[in-house]
Coordinates of C-alpha atoms in Angstrom, one line a residue:
Chain A
M1 CA -111.2 55.9 52.6
T2 CA -114.2 55.4 50.3
A3 CA -112.1 55.7 46.6
D4 CA -111.9 53.3 44.3
L5 CA -108.5 52.8 42.5
V6 CA -110.1 53.7 38.4
L7 CA -107.0 52.2 36.2
G8 CA -107.3 51.9 31.8
D9 CA -105.9 49.5 29.5
V10 CA -102.3 49.7 31.2
H11 CA -99.7 46.8 31.6
P12 CA -100.1 44.4 34.2
A13 CA -96.8 44.9 35.9
L14 CA -98.1 49.2 36.4
A15 CA -101.7 48.1 37.2
D16 CA -100.6 45.6 39.6
T17 CA -97.8 48.1 41.3
C18 CA -100.3 50.4 40.8
R19 CA -103.1 48.7 43.1
A20 CA -100.1 47.6 46.2
A21 CA -99.0 51.2 46.3
F22 CA -102.8 52.2 46.5
E23 CA -103.9 49.3 49.1
A24 CA -100.3 50.2 50.6
L25 CA -101.0 53.6 51.6
A26 CA -104.3 53.1 52.9
E27 CA -103.5 50.4 55.0
A28 CA -100.1 52.4 56.6
Q29 CA -102.8 55.3 57.2
Q30 CA -105.3 53.0 59.0
R31 CA -102.4 51.8 61.3
Y32 CA -99.8 54.4 61.6
G33 CA -100.6 58.0 63.5
R34 CA -98.7 61.0 61.5
A35 CA -95.5 61.0 63.7
E36 CA -94.9 57.7 62.9
L37 CA -95.4 57.8 59.2
S38 CA -93.1 60.9 58.6
A39 CA -90.2 58.7 61.1
E40 CA -87.4 58.8 59.4
T41 CA -86.2 55.4 59.0
R42 CA -82.4 55.1 57.4
M43 CA -80.7 56.7 54.2
G44 CA -82.6 56.2 50.4
A45 CA -80.5 55.7 47.5
D46 CA -81.8 59.1 46.2
G47 CA -79.6 60.4 49.1
T48 CA -82.5 61.6 50.8
P49 CA -84.0 60.1 54.1
T50 CA -86.9 57.8 53.8
M51 CA -89.8 57.8 56.0
L52 CA -91.8 54.7 57.1
I53 CA -94.5 55.2 55.1
D54 CA -92.4 55.4 51.7
D55 CA -90.9 52.2 53.4
L56 CA -94.2 50.7 53.3
V57 CA -95.0 51.6 50.3
E58 CA -92.2 50.6 48.7
Q59 CA -91.4 47.2 50.1
R60 CA -95.0 46.0 48.5
I61 CA -94.6 47.8 45.6
L62 CA -91.3 45.7 45.6
A63 CA -93.1 42.7 46.4
A64 CA -96.0 43.2 43.6
A65 CA -92.7 43.6 40.7
R66 CA -91.3 40.5 41.7
T67 CA -93.9 38.4 41.0
H68 CA -93.7 39.8 37.1
G69 CA -89.6 39.1 37.1
I70 CA -89.2 42.6 36.4
N71 CA -86.9 45.1 37.8
V72 CA -87.0 47.8 39.7
L73 CA -85.3 51.5 39.7
S74 CA -87.2 53.2 43.2
E75 CA -86.5 56.0 45.4
E76 CA -85.4 54.4 48.8
A77 CA -84.0 50.8 47.3
G78 CA -82.2 51.9 44.2
F79 CA -81.9 49.4 40.9
V80 CA -82.9 46.2 42.0
D81 CA -81.8 43.9 38.8
L82 CA -84.0 40.8 38.2
G83 CA -81.8 40.4 34.9
S84 CA -85.3 41.1 32.8
A85 CA -85.9 43.4 30.1
L86 CA -88.3 45.2 31.9
T87 CA -87.3 48.0 34.4
L88 CA -90.1 49.6 36.3
V89 CA -88.4 53.4 37.6
V90 CA -90.9 54.4 40.1
D91 CA -92.1 57.1 42.5
P92 CA -93.5 54.8 45.2
V93 CA -95.5 58.1 46.7
D94 CA -94.6 61.0 45.5
G95 CA -95.8 63.8 47.9
S96 CA -95.0 61.7 50.6
A97 CA -95.3 64.5 53.8
N98 CA -98.1 64.9 52.7
A99 CA -99.5 61.5 52.4
A100 CA -97.5 61.2 56.2
A101 CA -99.8 64.5 57.3
G102 CA -103.0 63.1 56.3
V103 CA -103.2 66.2 53.1
P104 CA -104.6 63.8 50.6
L105 CA -101.9 64.7 47.8
S106 CA -99.8 61.9 47.0
C107 CA -99.5 59.6 43.9
Y108 CA -97.6 56.4 42.7
S109 CA -95.9 57.6 40.0
A110 CA -94.0 55.1 37.2
A111 CA -92.3 54.7 33.6
L112 CA -91.7 51.1 32.2
L113 CA -88.5 49.9 30.2
E114 CA -87.8 47.7 28.1
D115 CA -84.2 47.3 27.2
G116 CA -83.8 50.7 28.4
K117 CA -86.0 52.4 26.5
P118 CA -89.5 53.9 28.4
I119 CA -92.4 52.3 26.8
E120 CA -95.5 53.3 29.2
A121 CA -96.2 55.0 32.1
L122 CA -98.9 55.2 34.5
T123 CA -99.4 58.3 37.3
C124 CA -102.3 57.4 40.2
W125 CA -103.4 60.2 42.6
L126 CA -103.7 57.6 45.5
E127 CA -105.9 59.1 47.8
T128 CA -109.0 59.3 45.3
G129 CA -107.6 56.2 43.3
R130 CA -107.5 58.6 40.0
S131 CA -105.0 57.7 37.4
I132 CA -103.6 58.4 34.1
A133 CA -101.6 56.8 31.4
A134 CA -99.8 57.1 28.3
R135 CA -98.5 54.3 25.7
V136 CA -95.5 55.2 23.6
G137 CA -96.4 55.2 19.7
E138 CA -100.5 55.8 20.8
P139 CA -102.7 58.7 21.6
A140 CA -104.0 59.5 24.6
P141 CA -107.0 60.4 25.5
Y142 CA -106.4 63.6 27.4
R143 CA -105.0 67.2 26.4
T144 CA -102.4 69.6 27.6
S145 CA -103.7 73.3 27.7
G146 CA -102.2 74.0 24.9
A147 CA -100.7 77.7 26.7
R148 CA -98.2 79.3 25.3
R149 CA -97.3 82.4 26.6
L150 CA -97.1 82.1 30.9
A151 CA -98.9 85.9 31.3
G152 CA -102.1 85.0 32.8
Q153 CA -101.7 81.4 32.9
A154 CA -101.9 78.5 35.9
L155 CA -98.7 78.1 37.0
S156 CA -98.1 75.2 40.0
M157 CA -94.5 75.7 41.4
L158 CA -92.2 74.0 44.3
R159 CA -92.2 75.9 47.2
P160 CA -89.4 78.8 46.9
K161 CA -86.2 77.6 49.1
H162 CA -82.4 77.5 49.6
G163 CA -81.2 74.7 47.3
A164 CA -77.9 73.7 45.6
R165 CA -77.6 76.9 43.4
G166 CA -78.9 79.4 46.1
D167 CA -82.2 80.9 47.3
T168 CA -85.4 80.2 44.6
A169 CA -87.7 83.1 46.3
E170 CA -86.7 86.0 43.9
T171 CA -87.0 83.3 40.3
W172 CA -90.5 82.1 42.3
M173 CA -91.9 85.6 42.7
Q174 CA -90.7 86.8 39.3
L175 CA -92.8 83.5 37.9
C176 CA -95.6 84.1 40.2
R177 CA -96.2 87.6 39.3
R178 CA -96.2 86.4 35.1
A179 CA -98.5 84.0 36.0
G180 CA -102.4 84.2 36.4
R181 CA -103.3 81.9 39.0
V182 CA -100.5 80.0 41.2
R183 CA -100.4 76.4 43.4
I184 CA -97.6 74.9 45.5
L185 CA -99.9 70.8 46.3
S186 CA -96.5 69.3 47.5
S187 CA -96.4 66.8 45.2
S188 CA -94.7 66.9 41.3
C189 CA -96.5 63.9 39.7
L190 CA -100.1 65.1 40.8
E191 CA -98.5 68.9 39.3
A192 CA -97.3 67.4 36.2
M193 CA -100.8 65.4 35.7
L194 CA -103.0 68.3 36.1
V195 CA -101.0 69.9 33.7
A196 CA -101.1 66.6 31.0
T197 CA -105.1 66.8 31.2
G198 CA -105.2 70.8 30.7
A199 CA -105.9 71.5 34.3
V200 CA -102.7 73.4 34.9
D201 CA -101.1 75.0 32.3
A202 CA -97.4 74.6 33.9
F203 CA -95.1 73.0 36.7
A204 CA -92.1 73.8 37.9
D205 CA -89.1 74.1 40.3
P206 CA -88.0 77.1 40.1
G207 CA -84.4 76.2 40.4
S208 CA -84.0 74.1 43.7
D209 CA -82.4 71.5 42.0
T210 CA -84.8 68.9 44.1
H211 CA -86.5 66.3 41.3
R212 CA -84.5 63.1 40.7
L213 CA -85.1 61.4 37.7
V214 CA -88.3 59.1 39.5
D215 CA -89.5 62.2 40.1
L216 CA -90.1 63.2 36.4
A217 CA -89.9 59.9 35.0
A218 CA -93.4 59.1 33.9
A219 CA -94.1 63.0 32.7
M220 CA -91.4 62.2 30.5
V221 CA -93.2 59.8 28.8
I222 CA -96.6 61.1 29.1
M223 CA -95.9 64.8 28.0
P224 CA -95.2 64.9 24.6
I225 CA -98.0 62.0 24.1
A226 CA -100.2 64.7 25.6
G227 CA -99.0 67.5 23.8
G228 CA -96.6 69.2 26.3
H229 CA -92.8 69.3 27.0
V230 CA -90.6 68.4 30.0
C231 CA -87.0 69.5 30.5
D232 CA -84.5 70.3 33.2
A233 CA -84.8 74.2 33.8
F234 CA -80.7 74.3 33.1
G235 CA -80.4 72.1 29.9
R236 CA -78.9 68.9 31.7
P237 CA -80.2 66.0 29.1
L238 CA -83.1 64.3 30.8
E239 CA -82.0 60.3 30.6
F240 CA -83.2 57.1 31.6
D241 CA -79.9 56.1 33.8
H242 CA -80.2 54.6 37.6
D243 CA -78.2 57.4 39.0
L244 CA -80.8 58.6 41.5
T245 CA -78.4 60.6 43.6
R246 CA -78.6 63.4 40.2
R247 CA -80.6 66.4 40.5
Y248 CA -82.9 68.5 38.4
S249 CA -85.1 71.4 38.1
G250 CA -87.9 70.3 36.2
V251 CA -90.4 71.9 34.0
V252 CA -93.2 70.4 32.9
A253 CA -95.4 72.5 30.5
A254 CA -98.7 72.6 28.3
T255 CA -96.2 73.2 25.0
R256 CA -92.5 73.6 24.5
E257 CA -92.9 77.2 24.1
L258 CA -94.3 77.4 27.7
A259 CA -91.6 75.4 28.9
D260 CA -89.1 77.4 26.9
E261 CA -90.3 81.1 28.8
I262 CA -90.4 79.6 32.1
V263 CA -86.4 78.4 31.6
E264 CA -85.5 81.7 30.4
V265 CA -87.0 82.9 33.8
I266 CA -85.4 80.8 36.2
N267 CA -82.0 81.3 34.4
S268 CA -82.2 85.5 34.2
Chain B
M1 CA -117.0 61.0 39.3
T2 CA -116.4 57.9 41.3
A3 CA -116.8 59.4 44.6
D4 CA -119.4 59.2 47.2
L5 CA -120.5 62.2 49.1
V6 CA -119.8 61.1 53.1
L7 CA -122.0 63.2 55.5
G8 CA -122.0 62.2 59.1
D9 CA -125.1 63.2 61.6
V10 CA -125.6 66.7 60.3
H11 CA -128.6 69.1 59.8
P12 CA -130.8 68.1 56.9
A13 CA -130.5 71.6 55.5
L14 CA -126.7 71.1 55.4
A15 CA -127.1 67.7 54.1
D16 CA -129.5 68.4 51.2
T17 CA -127.9 71.6 50.4
C18 CA -124.5 70.2 50.4
R19 CA -125.7 66.9 48.4
A20 CA -127.4 69.5 45.8
A21 CA -123.8 71.0 45.5
F22 CA -122.3 67.6 45.1
E23 CA -124.5 67.0 42.3
A24 CA -124.6 70.2 40.5
L25 CA -121.0 70.0 40.6
A26 CA -120.4 66.9 38.9
E27 CA -122.8 68.2 36.1
A28 CA -122.0 71.3 35.2
Q29 CA -118.7 69.6 34.7
Q30 CA -119.8 67.1 32.5
R31 CA -122.0 68.8 30.8
Y32 CA -119.5 72.0 30.2
G33 CA -116.4 72.9 29.0
R34 CA -113.8 74.4 31.2
A35 CA -113.7 78.3 29.6
E36 CA -118.0 77.9 29.3
L37 CA -117.0 76.5 33.3
S38 CA -115.0 79.8 34.4
A39 CA -116.8 82.9 31.6
E40 CA -117.9 85.5 33.8
T41 CA -121.5 85.4 33.9
R42 CA -122.6 89.1 36.2
M43 CA -121.9 90.4 39.4
G44 CA -122.2 88.8 42.7
A45 CA -123.3 90.1 45.4
D46 CA -119.9 89.9 46.7
G47 CA -118.9 92.6 44.5
T48 CA -117.0 90.1 42.7
P49 CA -117.6 88.1 39.2
T50 CA -119.9 85.3 38.8
M51 CA -118.7 82.3 37.0
L52 CA -120.9 80.4 35.3
I53 CA -120.1 77.2 37.7
D54 CA -120.6 79.7 40.9
D55 CA -124.3 80.1 39.2
L56 CA -125.1 76.4 38.4
V57 CA -124.2 75.4 41.7
E58 CA -126.1 78.0 43.9
Q59 CA -129.3 77.4 41.9
R60 CA -129.5 73.8 43.3
I61 CA -128.4 74.8 46.6
L62 CA -131.3 78.1 46.6
A63 CA -134.0 75.3 45.3
A64 CA -132.9 72.4 48.2
A65 CA -133.1 75.7 50.8
R66 CA -136.1 76.8 49.7
T67 CA -137.7 73.4 50.0
H68 CA -136.7 73.4 53.9
G69 CA -138.2 77.2 54.0
I70 CA -134.9 78.9 55.1
N71 CA -132.9 82.0 54.5
V72 CA -129.8 81.9 52.6
L73 CA -126.8 84.6 52.6
S74 CA -124.7 83.2 49.6
E75 CA -121.6 84.5 47.6
E76 CA -123.8 85.7 44.4
A77 CA -127.4 85.9 45.1
G78 CA -126.4 87.6 48.6
F79 CA -129.3 87.6 51.4
V80 CA -132.6 85.6 50.0
D81 CA -135.2 86.2 53.3
L82 CA -137.7 84.1 53.8
G83 CA -138.5 84.8 56.6
S84 CA -137.2 81.7 58.8
A85 CA -135.2 81.9 62.1
L86 CA -133.1 79.4 59.9
T87 CA -130.1 81.0 57.7
L88 CA -127.9 78.8 55.8
V89 CA -124.7 81.4 55.2
V90 CA -122.9 79.3 52.2
D91 CA -119.7 79.4 49.6
P92 CA -121.6 77.2 47.3
V93 CA -117.6 76.9 45.6
D94 CA -115.3 77.4 47.3
G95 CA -112.2 77.3 44.8
S96 CA -114.1 78.0 41.7
A97 CA -111.4 78.5 40.3
N98 CA -110.2 75.4 40.5
A99 CA -113.2 74.2 39.8
A100 CA -114.3 75.1 36.5
A101 CA -110.5 74.7 34.9
G102 CA -110.2 71.0 36.6
V103 CA -108.3 70.9 39.6
P104 CA -110.0 68.7 41.8
L105 CA -109.8 71.1 45.2
S106 CA -113.2 73.0 45.8
C107 CA -115.4 72.7 48.3
Y108 CA -119.1 73.4 49.4
S109 CA -118.7 75.4 52.8
A110 CA -121.8 76.3 55.0
A111 CA -122.9 77.6 58.6
L112 CA -126.4 77.2 59.6
L113 CA -127.3 79.8 62.1
E114 CA -130.2 80.4 64.2
D115 CA -131.9 84.0 65.1
G116 CA -128.9 85.2 63.9
K117 CA -126.7 82.6 66.1
P118 CA -123.8 79.5 64.3
I119 CA -125.0 76.2 65.7
E120 CA -123.6 74.1 63.1
A121 CA -121.2 74.0 60.0
L122 CA -120.4 71.6 57.2
T123 CA -117.5 71.4 54.7
C124 CA -117.4 69.1 51.9
W125 CA -114.7 68.4 49.7
L126 CA -116.9 68.2 46.4
E127 CA -114.8 66.0 44.1
T128 CA -113.6 63.4 46.5
G129 CA -116.7 63.7 48.9
R130 CA -115.3 63.8 52.1
S131 CA -116.7 66.2 54.4
I132 CA -116.1 67.3 58.3
A133 CA -118.9 68.8 60.1
A134 CA -119.6 70.5 63.6
R135 CA -122.3 71.5 66.4
V136 CA -121.9 74.5 68.8
G137 CA -122.1 73.0 72.1
E138 CA -121.0 69.4 71.1
P139 CA -116.9 67.7 70.6
A140 CA -116.0 66.6 67.2
P141 CA -113.8 63.7 66.0
Y142 CA -110.8 65.5 64.9
R143 CA -108.7 68.0 66.2
T144 CA -106.0 70.4 64.9
S145 CA -101.9 69.9 65.5
G146 CA -101.9 71.1 68.4
A147 CA -98.9 73.3 67.2
R148 CA -97.9 76.8 68.8
R149 CA -95.2 78.1 67.1
L150 CA -94.7 78.6 63.0
A151 CA -91.2 76.9 62.7
G152 CA -91.2 74.1 60.9
Q153 CA -94.5 74.1 60.7
A154 CA -97.3 73.4 57.5
L155 CA -98.7 76.8 56.1
S156 CA -101.1 76.8 53.3
M157 CA -101.5 80.3 52.2
L158 CA -102.9 82.0 49.8
R159 CA -100.7 83.4 46.6
P160 CA -98.6 86.5 47.0
K161 CA -100.6 89.2 44.9
H162 CA -101.6 93.1 45.2
G163 CA -104.6 93.5 47.5
A164 CA -106.4 96.5 48.8
R165 CA -103.2 97.2 51.2
G166 CA -100.3 96.9 48.1
D167 CA -98.7 93.7 47.7
T168 CA -98.0 91.0 49.9
A169 CA -95.1 89.1 48.6
E170 CA -92.9 90.1 51.0
T171 CA -95.5 89.3 54.2
W172 CA -95.7 86.2 51.9
M173 CA -91.9 85.4 51.7
Q174 CA -91.5 86.0 55.5
L175 CA -94.5 83.3 56.4
C176 CA -92.6 80.7 53.9
R177 CA -89.0 80.9 55.4
R178 CA -90.6 80.5 58.5
A179 CA -93.0 77.8 58.1
G180 CA -91.5 74.1 57.7
R181 CA -93.8 73.1 54.6
V182 CA -95.7 75.6 52.5
R183 CA -98.5 75.0 50.9
I184 CA -101.3 77.1 48.1
L185 CA -104.5 75.1 47.3
S186 CA -106.8 78.2 46.2
S187 CA -109.6 76.7 48.2
S188 CA -110.0 78.7 51.5
C189 CA -112.6 76.0 52.9
L190 CA -110.5 73.2 51.9
E191 CA -106.8 74.8 53.4
A192 CA -109.5 75.4 57.1
M193 CA -110.4 71.9 56.6
L194 CA -106.5 70.0 56.4
V195 CA -106.4 72.7 59.6
A196 CA -109.0 71.2 61.3
T197 CA -108.0 67.7 61.3
G198 CA -104.8 68.0 62.2
A199 CA -103.3 67.9 58.5
V200 CA -101.9 71.1 58.4
D201 CA -101.2 73.4 61.1
A202 CA -102.1 77.1 59.5
F203 CA -103.8 78.8 56.9
A204 CA -103.8 81.8 55.9
D205 CA -104.1 85.0 53.7
P206 CA -101.3 87.2 54.1
G207 CA -102.9 90.2 54.4
S208 CA -104.5 90.3 50.6
D209 CA -108.1 90.9 52.2
T210 CA -109.2 88.8 49.9
H211 CA -111.3 86.7 52.0
R212 CA -115.6 87.6 52.6
L213 CA -118.0 86.0 55.5
V214 CA -118.8 83.1 53.0
D215 CA -114.9 82.1 52.8
L216 CA -114.5 81.6 57.0
A217 CA -117.8 80.8 58.0
A218 CA -117.8 76.9 58.4
A219 CA -114.1 77.8 60.1
M220 CA -116.1 79.8 62.3
V221 CA -118.0 77.5 64.0
I222 CA -115.3 74.6 63.6
M223 CA -112.2 76.0 64.5
P224 CA -113.3 76.8 68.5
I225 CA -114.4 73.0 68.1
A226 CA -111.8 71.7 66.5
G227 CA -109.4 72.9 69.5
G228 CA -108.7 76.1 66.9
H229 CA -108.4 79.7 66.4
V230 CA -109.4 81.7 63.2
C231 CA -109.5 85.4 63.6
D232 CA -108.7 88.6 61.0
A233 CA -105.2 89.2 60.3
F234 CA -106.1 92.8 61.2
G235 CA -108.1 92.9 63.9
R236 CA -111.6 93.5 62.5
P237 CA -114.2 91.2 64.2
L238 CA -115.5 88.5 62.6
E239 CA -119.4 88.3 62.4
F240 CA -122.3 87.1 60.6
D241 CA -123.9 90.2 59.5
H242 CA -125.4 90.2 55.8
D243 CA -122.8 92.6 53.7
L244 CA -120.8 90.1 51.8
T245 CA -118.7 93.0 50.4
R246 CA -116.8 92.9 53.3
R247 CA -113.5 91.8 53.1
Y248 CA -110.7 90.1 55.7
S249 CA -107.8 88.6 55.7
G250 CA -108.5 85.2 57.5
V251 CA -105.6 83.2 59.9
V252 CA -106.7 80.0 60.3
A253 CA -104.8 78.0 63.4
A254 CA -103.9 75.0 65.0
T255 CA -104.2 77.1 68.1
R256 CA -104.8 80.6 69.6
E257 CA -100.9 81.0 69.9
L258 CA -99.9 80.3 66.4
A259 CA -102.5 82.8 65.1
D260 CA -101.2 85.2 67.1
E261 CA -97.3 85.0 65.9
I262 CA -98.9 84.2 62.1
V263 CA -101.1 87.8 62.5
E264 CA -97.7 89.7 64.2
V265 CA -96.3 88.6 61.1
I266 CA -98.5 90.2 59.0
N267 CA -98.3 93.5 60.9
S268 CA -94.9 93.9 61.2

């Protein structure tokens, strides 16, 4: 990889764990083949199988977090309690199927909590080193598109599939017909990053309940600061608790009005 | 952008026109806002409106080609005949809607012909500078996945839409159900690049007849060398002629068998 990691002024624990993920992914891709990287090694704390690539990157993040003495809530390891006031809620490799296969669309994405309350977040597109960050109470140097209606806008979605609530194919196609442009990048955190910076107007799980807290944690911090909105399509509150088996159908949108419209289609 | 352009040993006319596109895109994105870049300036030779971003990048490519004294067949300008034996068939910015909006998924993609026969091709992902190239009669340092059946594999597609032959929604969903993973990146040349390198198993326009020769030209050279196959879903021969108003539903697959299966679904 020729990419350089570009991080702004972020908390050292975010910066160091992000750098650990960036380096770990590059090394893993150099050392292992695609079949090895996607091999399932065990069951993760989120109730889905852990791929080797998830494990390799998470281990390096945990080691980096340990040097800062902070707790970690992560996709595979669950809650690692060091008794700190600070907790890193992290998706080590969002889009790990992409990363394992060689599709260069995967992210490190994390929120940093102090006494259970979010104070900062960072999402980094691992294959290019580009990142966005936000600190609660401070403005961000980027902004959503401000779009309020879906008609003619750019929408990213999870693929249509059978989920806990049945097949999302019909809902997916309804949203697709209403939008001007449609994409499936298979990395929710990258797609949320594109919404935050105004490149895409919205991103949604059209009702398959695939998202876990770690998929939405950074967006929960970043989106309100960037002028956008994040919610669950079925009205469940998005909370920073430690239960990674909870599922959501996340909707990340340029405005609250746009999120409401998408939620309405998903519930219709 | 922090990306560096990484080109292997390619024909100087390919290298120079690619570098021109790489620099022109970066400059355009720095100088103009998103609305300006996506504004339609005129009707292109391919029969679709030209965006400012297409124009800016194509002009730089034409200037670079002129210094080599070669003909160019390009999306917006059509055929520019300098009486050379060499012709560059080029898509200046494949995925220009992405590039204009700030979704970093767009490509320079070109085939170089000598007396009408392809001799070399280059596709470069403009936002990262990564590229693949191939020369007719020589092996390539990458290979498709070799997948022969769609079940469980990774498939990229154009979005479902109303095309010249009606709505592709049903076909799209059939292919989606059969595949293991599905993506829509909105850059056909980037998606073909991912097929060539084995990161994705196939890419298809599910019957909307959206593709023009410039969208498939590099893949027509690269895929056979990488072990893959490219064809039109409706059996029209893919030929290097000068008529950019011709439309195709391109299928780019890891193997001929996989392409055949996708073609069969599209025609069923």
